[in-house]
Coordinates of C-alpha atoms and ligand atoms in Angstrom, one line a residue:
M176 CA 0.1 -0.1 0.1
R177 CA 1.4 3.4 -1.0
L178 CA 1.8 5.8 1.9
G179 CA -0.8 8.4 0.7
T180 CA -3.5 5.6 0.2
L181 CA -2.7 4.2 3.8
V182 CA -2.9 7.8 5.2
L183 CA -6.1 8.4 3.4
A184 CA -7.4 4.8 5.1
L185 CA -6.2 6.1 8.3
L186 CA -8.0 9.6 8.4
P187 CA -11.6 8.5 9.0
A188 CA -10.3 7.0 12.4
L189 CA -8.5 10.4 13.2
A190 CA -11.5 12.5 12.8
L191 CA -12.5 13.9 16.2
A192 CA -16.5 13.2 17.2
K193 CA -18.3 16.1 15.4
P194 CA -19.9 18.3 17.6
P195 CA -22.7 18.8 15.3
A196 CA -23.6 15.4 15.4
P197 CA -26.2 14.9 18.1
G198 CA -28.1 18.1 16.9
V199 CA -28.4 16.7 13.4
F200 CA -29.2 13.0 15.1
C201 CA -32.1 14.8 17.0
T202 CA -33.2 16.8 14.0
K203 CA -33.8 13.5 12.2
Y204 CA -35.3 11.6 15.1
P205 CA -37.0 14.2 17.3
T206 CA -39.1 11.7 18.8
A207 CA -36.2 9.3 19.8
P208 CA -36.0 9.0 23.6
V209 CA -32.4 9.9 23.6
C210 CA -33.4 13.3 22.5
T211 CA -36.0 13.8 24.7
G212 CA -35.1 16.8 27.1
G213 CA -31.0 16.7 26.0
Q214 CA -29.5 15.0 23.1
P215 CA -27.1 11.8 22.7
A216 CA -24.0 11.7 24.3
C217 CA -20.5 10.9 22.2
T218 CA -21.0 7.2 23.6
Y219 CA -23.9 6.7 21.5
C220 CA -21.7 6.6 18.1
H221 CA -18.1 6.4 19.9
S222 CA -16.6 3.9 22.5
S223 CA -14.5 6.6 22.9
P224 CA -13.9 9.5 20.4
P225 CA -12.7 9.2 17.9
T226 CA -13.1 5.5 17.8
R227 CA -16.4 4.4 16.8
N228 CA -18.7 1.8 18.0
A229 CA -20.6 -0.9 16.1
Y230 CA -23.5 1.7 15.2
G231 CA -21.0 4.7 14.8
A232 CA -19.0 2.6 12.4
K233 CA -22.2 1.5 10.2
V234 CA -23.2 5.2 9.8
E235 CA -19.5 6.2 8.8
T236 CA -19.8 3.6 6.0
A237 CA -22.9 5.5 4.7
L238 CA -21.3 9.0 5.1
V239 CA -20.2 10.1 1.6
P240 CA -17.6 7.4 1.4
T241 CA -16.1 8.8 -1.9
A242 CA -15.4 12.2 -0.2
P243 CA -11.7 12.8 1.1
R244 CA -11.4 12.9 5.0
P245 CA -11.7 14.9 7.1
L246 CA -14.9 16.1 6.3
S247 CA -15.6 19.7 7.5
D248 CA -18.4 20.1 9.9
G249 CA -20.8 21.4 7.3
D250 CA -20.0 18.5 4.8
F251 CA -20.4 16.3 7.8
S252 CA -23.9 17.9 8.8
M253 CA -25.4 18.0 5.3
A254 CA -24.3 14.2 4.6
L255 CA -25.0 12.7 8.3
P256 CA -29.1 12.5 7.9
A257 CA -28.7 10.2 4.6
A258 CA -26.5 8.1 6.7
L259 CA -28.2 7.6 9.5
G260 CA -31.2 6.6 7.2
A261 CA -28.8 4.1 5.4
A262 CA -28.0 2.5 8.7
E263 CA -31.5 1.9 9.9
S264 CA -32.4 -1.3 8.8
A265 CA -29.3 -2.8 10.0
D266 CA -28.6 -4.5 13.4
S267 CA -25.1 -3.3 14.0
D268 CA -24.8 -4.8 17.6
G269 CA -26.3 -7.9 16.6
D270 CA -28.8 -7.9 19.6
G271 CA -31.7 -8.8 17.2
Y272 CA -33.3 -5.4 16.8
S273 CA -32.6 -3.2 14.3
N274 CA -30.8 0.4 14.9
L275 CA -33.9 2.1 13.9
L276 CA -36.1 0.3 16.4
E277 CA -33.4 0.8 19.1
I278 CA -33.4 4.3 18.5
Q279 CA -37.2 4.6 18.7
R280 CA -37.3 2.5 21.8
G281 CA -34.5 4.5 23.6
T282 CA -31.8 1.4 23.6
F283 CA -28.4 1.7 22.4
P284 CA -27.8 0.4 18.8
G285 CA -24.0 0.0 19.2
D286 CA -24.5 -1.9 22.6
P287 CA -25.7 -5.6 22.3
R288 CA -26.1 -5.3 26.3
S289 CA -28.9 -2.8 25.7
F290 CA -32.0 -3.7 23.7
P291 CA -35.8 -3.3 24.2
A292 CA -37.8 -5.0 26.5
P293 CA -40.7 -6.6 25.2
L294 CA -44.0 -4.7 25.3
G295 CA -45.6 -7.2 27.7
P296 CA -48.4 -6.5 29.9
C297 CA -47.8 -4.8 33.2
D298 CA -46.5 -6.8 36.0
G299 CA -46.3 -4.1 38.6
P300 CA -46.9 -4.9 42.7
K301 CA -50.3 -6.0 43.6
N302 CA -52.3 -2.9 45.4
P303 CA -55.3 -3.5 47.1
G304 CA -56.5 0.2 47.0
Y305 CA -56.1 0.9 43.4
A306 CA -56.2 -1.1 40.0
V307 CA -52.5 -1.0 39.3
C308 CA -51.3 -0.6 35.9
T309 CA -54.5 0.6 34.4
V310 CA -55.9 3.9 34.8
D311 CA -57.8 4.2 38.1
N312 CA -59.9 7.2 38.3
R313 CA -60.3 7.2 42.1
Y314 CA -56.4 7.2 42.2
L315 CA -56.6 9.8 39.9
F316 CA -59.1 12.0 41.2
R317 CA -56.6 12.1 44.7
K318 CA -53.5 12.6 42.6
V319 CA -55.4 15.8 40.6
Q320 CA -56.3 17.4 43.8
L321 CA -53.0 16.8 45.5
D322 CA -50.7 18.1 42.5
F323 CA -52.9 20.9 41.5
C324 CA -54.8 22.3 44.8
G325 CA -51.8 20.8 47.4
F326 CA -54.0 19.2 49.4
S327 CA -55.9 15.4 49.5
P328 CA -59.9 14.9 49.1
T329 CA -61.7 14.1 52.1
Y330 CA -62.9 10.6 52.2
D331 CA -66.5 12.0 51.8
A332 CA -65.6 13.8 48.3
L333 CA -63.5 10.6 47.4
E334 CA -66.8 8.4 47.7
A335 CA -68.8 10.9 45.9
F336 CA -66.6 10.6 43.1
A337 CA -66.1 7.1 43.3
K338 CA -70.1 6.8 42.8
S339 CA -70.4 9.2 40.0
S340 CA -71.3 8.5 36.5
D341 CA -69.5 11.3 34.9
Q342 CA -65.8 10.9 36.5
T343 CA -64.1 12.2 33.5
A344 CA -66.0 15.2 33.3
R345 CA -65.5 15.8 37.1
L346 CA -61.8 15.0 36.8
D347 CA -61.3 17.9 34.1
A348 CA -63.6 20.1 36.4
L349 CA -61.4 19.5 39.7
L350 CA -58.4 20.3 37.5
D351 CA -59.6 23.7 36.0
T352 CA -60.4 24.7 39.7
C353 CA -56.9 23.8 41.0
L354 CA -55.5 25.5 38.2
K355 CA -56.8 28.8 39.5
S356 CA -55.5 28.1 43.0
D357 CA -52.5 30.1 44.7
F358 CA -50.7 26.6 45.1
W359 CA -50.6 26.6 41.6
R360 CA -50.3 30.0 40.3
G361 CA -49.7 32.1 43.3
K362 CA -46.7 33.6 44.6
N363 CA -44.1 31.1 45.2
G364 CA -46.5 28.2 44.1
Q365 CA -45.8 25.7 41.8
V366 CA -45.6 27.5 38.5
W367 CA -43.1 29.9 40.2
E368 CA -41.3 26.6 40.8
L369 CA -40.7 26.0 37.3
A370 CA -39.6 29.5 36.8
H371 CA -36.7 29.8 39.4
K372 CA -34.0 27.9 37.0
K373 CA -35.1 30.2 34.1
I374 CA -34.9 33.6 36.3
R375 CA -32.5 32.6 38.8
P376 CA -33.6 35.1 41.5
V377 CA -31.0 36.4 43.8
G378 CA -32.7 38.1 46.8
T379 CA -29.8 40.6 47.6
L380 CA -30.4 42.3 44.2
K381 CA -33.8 42.4 43.9
S382 CA -35.6 46.0 43.7
G383 CA -39.3 46.8 44.2
S384 CA -41.6 46.9 46.7
E385 CA -41.5 43.3 48.0
E386 CA -38.9 42.0 49.7
K387 CA -36.4 44.6 48.4
G388 CA -32.7 43.5 48.8
L389 CA -29.5 45.2 49.7
V390 CA -28.3 46.2 46.5
P391 CA -31.7 46.4 44.3
L392 CA -31.0 46.2 40.7
A393 CA -33.9 44.9 39.0
D394 CA -37.5 43.5 40.0
Y395 CA -37.8 39.8 39.0
Y396 CA -41.1 39.4 40.2
D397 CA -42.1 41.0 36.9
D398 CA -40.3 37.8 35.1
Y399 CA -42.4 35.5 37.5
A400 CA -45.7 37.5 36.8
L401 CA -44.9 37.1 32.5
Y402 CA -43.9 33.5 32.8
T403 CA -47.0 32.6 35.1
W404 CA -49.2 34.6 32.6
S405 CA -48.0 32.6 29.9
Q406 CA -48.8 29.2 31.6
I407 CA -52.3 29.8 32.6
D408 CA -55.9 30.6 31.2
D409 CA -55.2 29.4 27.8
H410 CA -52.7 32.1 27.1
D411 CA -49.9 31.3 24.6
A412 CA -46.8 29.9 26.4
R413 CA -45.0 31.6 23.7
D414 CA -45.5 35.0 25.3
V415 CA -42.7 34.5 27.9
L416 CA -40.4 34.8 24.8
T417 CA -42.0 37.0 22.4
A418 CA -44.3 39.6 24.6
D419 CA -44.1 43.1 24.1
F420 CA -45.9 43.8 27.1
F421 CA -45.7 43.3 31.1
V422 CA -47.6 41.5 33.6
T423 CA -48.4 42.6 37.1
R424 CA -49.9 40.3 39.9
A425 CA -52.4 41.3 42.6
G426 CA -54.1 39.8 45.3
T427 CA -54.2 36.3 47.0
G428 CA -56.8 33.7 46.5
P429 CA -57.4 34.4 43.7
T430 CA -54.1 35.7 42.5
V431 CA -55.0 37.8 39.4
Y432 CA -52.4 38.4 36.7
S433 CA -53.0 41.6 34.3
K434 CA -51.4 42.7 31.0
V435 CA -49.6 46.5 31.0
A436 CA -48.1 48.0 28.1
N437 CA -45.5 49.6 30.4
R438 CA -43.9 48.9 33.9
A439 CA -42.0 51.3 36.4
G440 CA -38.4 49.9 36.4
Q441 CA -38.7 48.2 32.7
G442 CA -36.7 49.9 30.6
V443 CA -36.5 48.2 27.3
D444 CA -38.7 50.3 24.7
Q445 CA -41.6 48.4 23.2
A446 CA -40.2 48.0 19.7
H447 CA -37.4 45.9 21.1
R448 CA -39.0 43.7 23.8
A449 CA -38.6 40.1 23.8
G450 CA -40.4 38.8 26.9
N451 CA -38.3 37.7 29.7
L452 CA -35.1 37.8 27.4
S453 CA -35.2 41.5 27.6
S454 CA -36.5 41.8 31.3
A455 CA -34.7 44.4 33.5
W456 CA -33.5 41.3 35.5
S457 CA -32.3 39.5 32.6
L458 CA -30.3 42.4 31.5
A459 CA -28.8 43.1 34.9
Y460 CA -27.8 39.7 35.8
F461 CA -27.3 37.8 32.6
V462 CA -25.7 40.8 30.7
M463 CA -24.2 42.7 33.5
F464 CA -21.0 44.3 32.5
T465 CA -20.1 42.2 29.2
A466 CA -19.9 43.8 25.7
L467 CA -21.1 40.6 24.2
P468 CA -23.8 38.8 26.2
R469 CA -23.0 35.4 25.6
N470 CA -24.3 34.4 29.0
A471 CA -27.7 35.9 28.3
A472 CA -28.0 34.0 25.2
A473 CA -26.8 30.8 26.6
Q474 CA -29.1 31.0 29.6
G475 CA -32.1 31.5 27.2
Y476 CA -31.1 28.7 25.0
R477 CA -31.0 26.8 28.2
A478 CA -34.1 27.9 30.0
Y479 CA -36.6 27.8 27.3
L480 CA -35.2 25.5 24.8
G481 CA -33.7 22.9 27.2
L482 CA -30.3 23.0 25.3
D483 CA -27.3 23.3 27.3
I484 CA -24.2 24.7 25.3
A485 CA -21.7 23.8 27.9
K486 CA -22.9 20.2 27.7
Q487 CA -22.4 20.4 23.7
E488 CA -26.5 20.3 23.4
G489 CA -27.9 22.3 20.4
L490 CA -24.6 23.0 18.3
Y491 CA -25.2 24.4 14.8
P492 CA -21.9 25.5 14.0
I493 CA -22.2 28.4 11.7
P494 CA -19.4 28.7 8.6
N495 CA -16.5 31.1 9.5
E496 CA -17.8 31.5 12.9
P497 CA -16.6 32.6 15.7
K498 CA -15.1 35.7 14.5
D499 CA -13.9 36.7 17.9
Y500 CA -14.9 40.2 17.6
D501 CA -14.2 41.0 21.4
A502 CA -10.5 39.2 21.0
K503 CA -11.4 36.7 23.9
G504 CA -9.5 33.8 21.8
V505 CA -12.6 31.9 21.1
Q506 CA -11.1 30.7 18.0
G507 CA -8.8 27.9 19.7
A508 CA -9.6 24.5 18.9
L509 CA -11.4 23.5 22.2
C510 CA -13.4 26.8 22.2
S511 CA -14.5 27.4 18.5
Q512 CA -16.6 24.3 18.6
C513 CA -19.2 25.7 20.9
H514 CA -18.2 29.3 20.0
A515 CA -19.3 28.5 16.5
T516 CA -22.7 28.1 17.6
L517 CA -22.9 30.6 20.8
D518 CA -21.2 33.7 19.3
P519 CA -23.8 34.0 16.5
L520 CA -26.4 33.0 19.1
S521 CA -25.5 36.2 21.1
Y522 CA -24.9 38.9 18.3
P523 CA -28.7 39.4 18.8
F524 CA -28.2 40.9 22.0
R525 CA -25.7 43.3 21.1
N526 CA -27.6 46.3 21.7
Y527 CA -29.4 45.2 24.9
N528 CA -27.5 46.8 27.8
G529 CA -26.6 45.3 31.3
L530 CA -25.5 47.4 33.9
T531 CA -23.0 49.7 32.0
N532 CA -23.7 53.4 32.5
P533 CA -25.1 55.3 30.9
N534 CA -28.7 53.7 30.2
P535 CA -28.5 50.6 32.2
E536 CA -31.1 47.6 31.4
Q537 CA -31.9 49.3 28.3
Y538 CA -32.0 48.8 24.3
V539 CA -29.1 51.1 23.4
P540 CA -28.4 51.6 19.7
N541 CA -24.8 51.5 19.1
R542 CA -24.1 50.1 22.5
I543 CA -20.9 48.5 21.3
E544 CA -19.7 51.7 19.9
T545 CA -20.6 54.0 22.4
Q546 CA -19.6 51.9 25.7
F547 CA -17.1 49.4 24.4
A548 CA -15.1 50.8 21.8
G549 CA -11.7 50.4 23.5
L550 CA -12.2 47.1 24.4
A551 CA -11.0 45.5 21.1
P552 CA -10.0 46.5 17.6
N553 CA -12.8 44.9 16.0
I554 CA -15.6 44.9 18.5
S555 CA -17.8 47.3 16.8
Q556 CA -17.9 45.0 14.0
I557 CA -20.4 42.9 16.2
P558 CA -23.3 42.5 13.9
E559 CA -27.1 42.8 15.2
K560 CA -27.9 39.6 12.8
G561 CA -27.3 36.4 13.9
Y562 CA -28.2 32.7 14.1
I563 CA -30.4 30.5 16.2
L564 CA -31.1 26.9 15.9
G565 CA -29.1 27.3 12.4
Q566 CA -31.5 29.7 11.3
P567 CA -30.5 33.3 10.5
V568 CA -32.3 36.2 12.5
N569 CA -32.2 39.9 12.1
D570 CA -32.6 40.7 15.9
L571 CA -33.5 39.5 19.2
K572 CA -37.0 39.6 18.3
G573 CA -36.4 37.3 15.7
W574 CA -34.5 35.2 17.9
A575 CA -37.2 34.9 20.1
R576 CA -39.7 34.1 17.5
V577 CA -37.7 31.2 15.8
A578 CA -37.1 29.8 19.7
A579 CA -40.6 30.1 20.7
D580 CA -41.9 28.4 17.4
S581 CA -39.3 25.5 17.4
D582 CA -39.7 22.0 18.6
A583 CA -37.3 22.4 21.3
F584 CA -39.6 24.8 23.0
A585 CA -42.7 22.8 22.9
A586 CA -40.7 19.7 24.3
N587 CA -39.1 21.6 26.9
T588 CA -42.4 23.3 28.2
V589 CA -43.7 20.1 28.5
M590 CA -40.8 18.4 30.1
D591 CA -41.2 21.0 32.8
Y592 CA -44.7 19.5 33.9
W593 CA -43.8 16.1 33.0
K594 CA -40.9 16.4 35.7
L595 CA -43.0 18.4 38.1
L596 CA -45.8 15.7 38.0
M597 CA -44.3 12.4 37.5
G598 CA -41.0 13.3 39.4
G599 CA -38.4 12.5 36.2
P600 CA -38.1 12.9 32.8
P601 CA -40.0 10.5 30.5
T602 CA -39.0 6.8 30.5
P603 CA -38.6 5.2 27.1
D604 CA -42.2 3.4 27.6
Q605 CA -43.7 7.0 28.2
N606 CA -42.2 8.7 25.2
D607 CA -44.7 8.1 23.0
E608 CA -47.2 9.9 25.3
F609 CA -44.8 12.8 26.0
V610 CA -44.1 13.3 22.4
K611 CA -47.9 13.6 21.6
L612 CA -48.4 16.3 24.2
W613 CA -45.7 18.5 23.2
K614 CA -46.8 18.0 19.3
R615 CA -50.3 18.6 20.3
L616 CA -49.5 21.6 22.4
K617 CA -48.0 23.2 19.5
N618 CA -50.0 22.1 16.5
E619 CA -53.5 21.5 18.0
N620 CA -53.6 23.3 21.2
T621 CA -52.4 27.1 20.3
Y622 CA -49.4 26.3 22.9
S623 CA -52.0 26.4 25.8
V624 CA -50.6 24.8 28.9
Q625 CA -54.1 24.4 30.4
K626 CA -55.0 22.5 27.6
M627 CA -51.9 20.4 27.4
L628 CA -52.3 19.7 31.3
H629 CA -56.0 18.4 30.7
E630 CA -54.2 16.0 28.2
L631 CA -51.5 15.1 30.5
I632 CA -53.7 13.9 33.5
H633 CA -55.5 11.5 31.1
T634 CA -52.3 9.7 29.9
E635 CA -51.5 6.1 31.1
A636 CA -48.0 7.7 32.5
Y637 CA -49.8 10.1 34.9
G638 CA -53.1 7.9 35.8
A639 CA -51.6 4.7 36.3
P640 CA -50.5 4.0 40.2
Ligands
CA750 CA1 -29.4 -3.9 17.3
CA751 CA1 -28.4 -2.6 21.5

């Protein structure tokens, strides 16, 4: 064998694991359990990168075999869907189940020790009180009241329910009652619990009339109010990212949320608002003093789409990026694979000012030019146009629109409630019901979380003891 041929033959094995691979995989298989609330790890295709497991090796043989190696990230991403398709019917690890079946059932197509369990009748423990493994309305009545109202039904109420002939309608009526309770939607209620990791409150920094901190920077109760609004009363869940209005909260039992055009302490003008992405708190806390707000972009991506760039999730590298306008050294090999996604994701935030004077927590045209000009030679070239999920956007409102309309947003919205109500992410057996919920949230239920919850309480996953 000539040396040149030998080198060419070895090159595929020398190529590193490709950062875009998990994102492309999940675009092709959005309902695969491994793509539910995350993305496949490198080990899905590699024993340890760059060495591929049996499944990864099978995919590689179909990956434009005539093209010279290594493939660029762009060529790789273009070719991968067809190569995945070509590997579907094979049983690469020889466990008797095709790669496609294993992908759909949430087992590893490259590991013969991992294979689908037969979908047999349920063999859970016997429970004298409830019909285990079939939906039990008596159990469900108690669970709905406990989960959504915060207390158990009385014995008499439970007996009356058990004797009634319209149990399904009663369950739905109970849910509607509980969804109006303070336990569910009030200050520090269940919906607020879901918002904590999106808003990341810090008591010391809170401004406003309630619980004002020692260094008051912004009132994140406005963020809780908009989030809660977006999740209740048949409102559109996407408002949390796309609203150009604010929401006030008043009273208890019931807690009342109302839409308002402007709000004291919120400085971004209406034309540049993108829900909680542009709230005073988000700008104060996630932008702070940075020129290019990568942290704000990454937090929005993680909180609302469930994609954590630090874990190599949601990578859609843009050709010729990162440009490193702010001279942070992000073009190094280890950094560039994330920053080719993260930097273009961050550009639309360039005019949203954090705590830098003047005009903190506002949209400031030419913010970089006027406030950060001396930071790096090319810094004023940071564009406002950027990319999210591989799609070009003109500004933060465009960013929010693409994000809010994505499958990732719908799935992440349902995932929050699934984890809250089931105690963890969907198991492979529950994945079909989970996928149906988020697809219907998006396509049938006009992003109404209330409608989604009515469907969720009637799933087998929720109703079987
Ligand atoms: Ca197999
Ligand atoms: Ca297997």
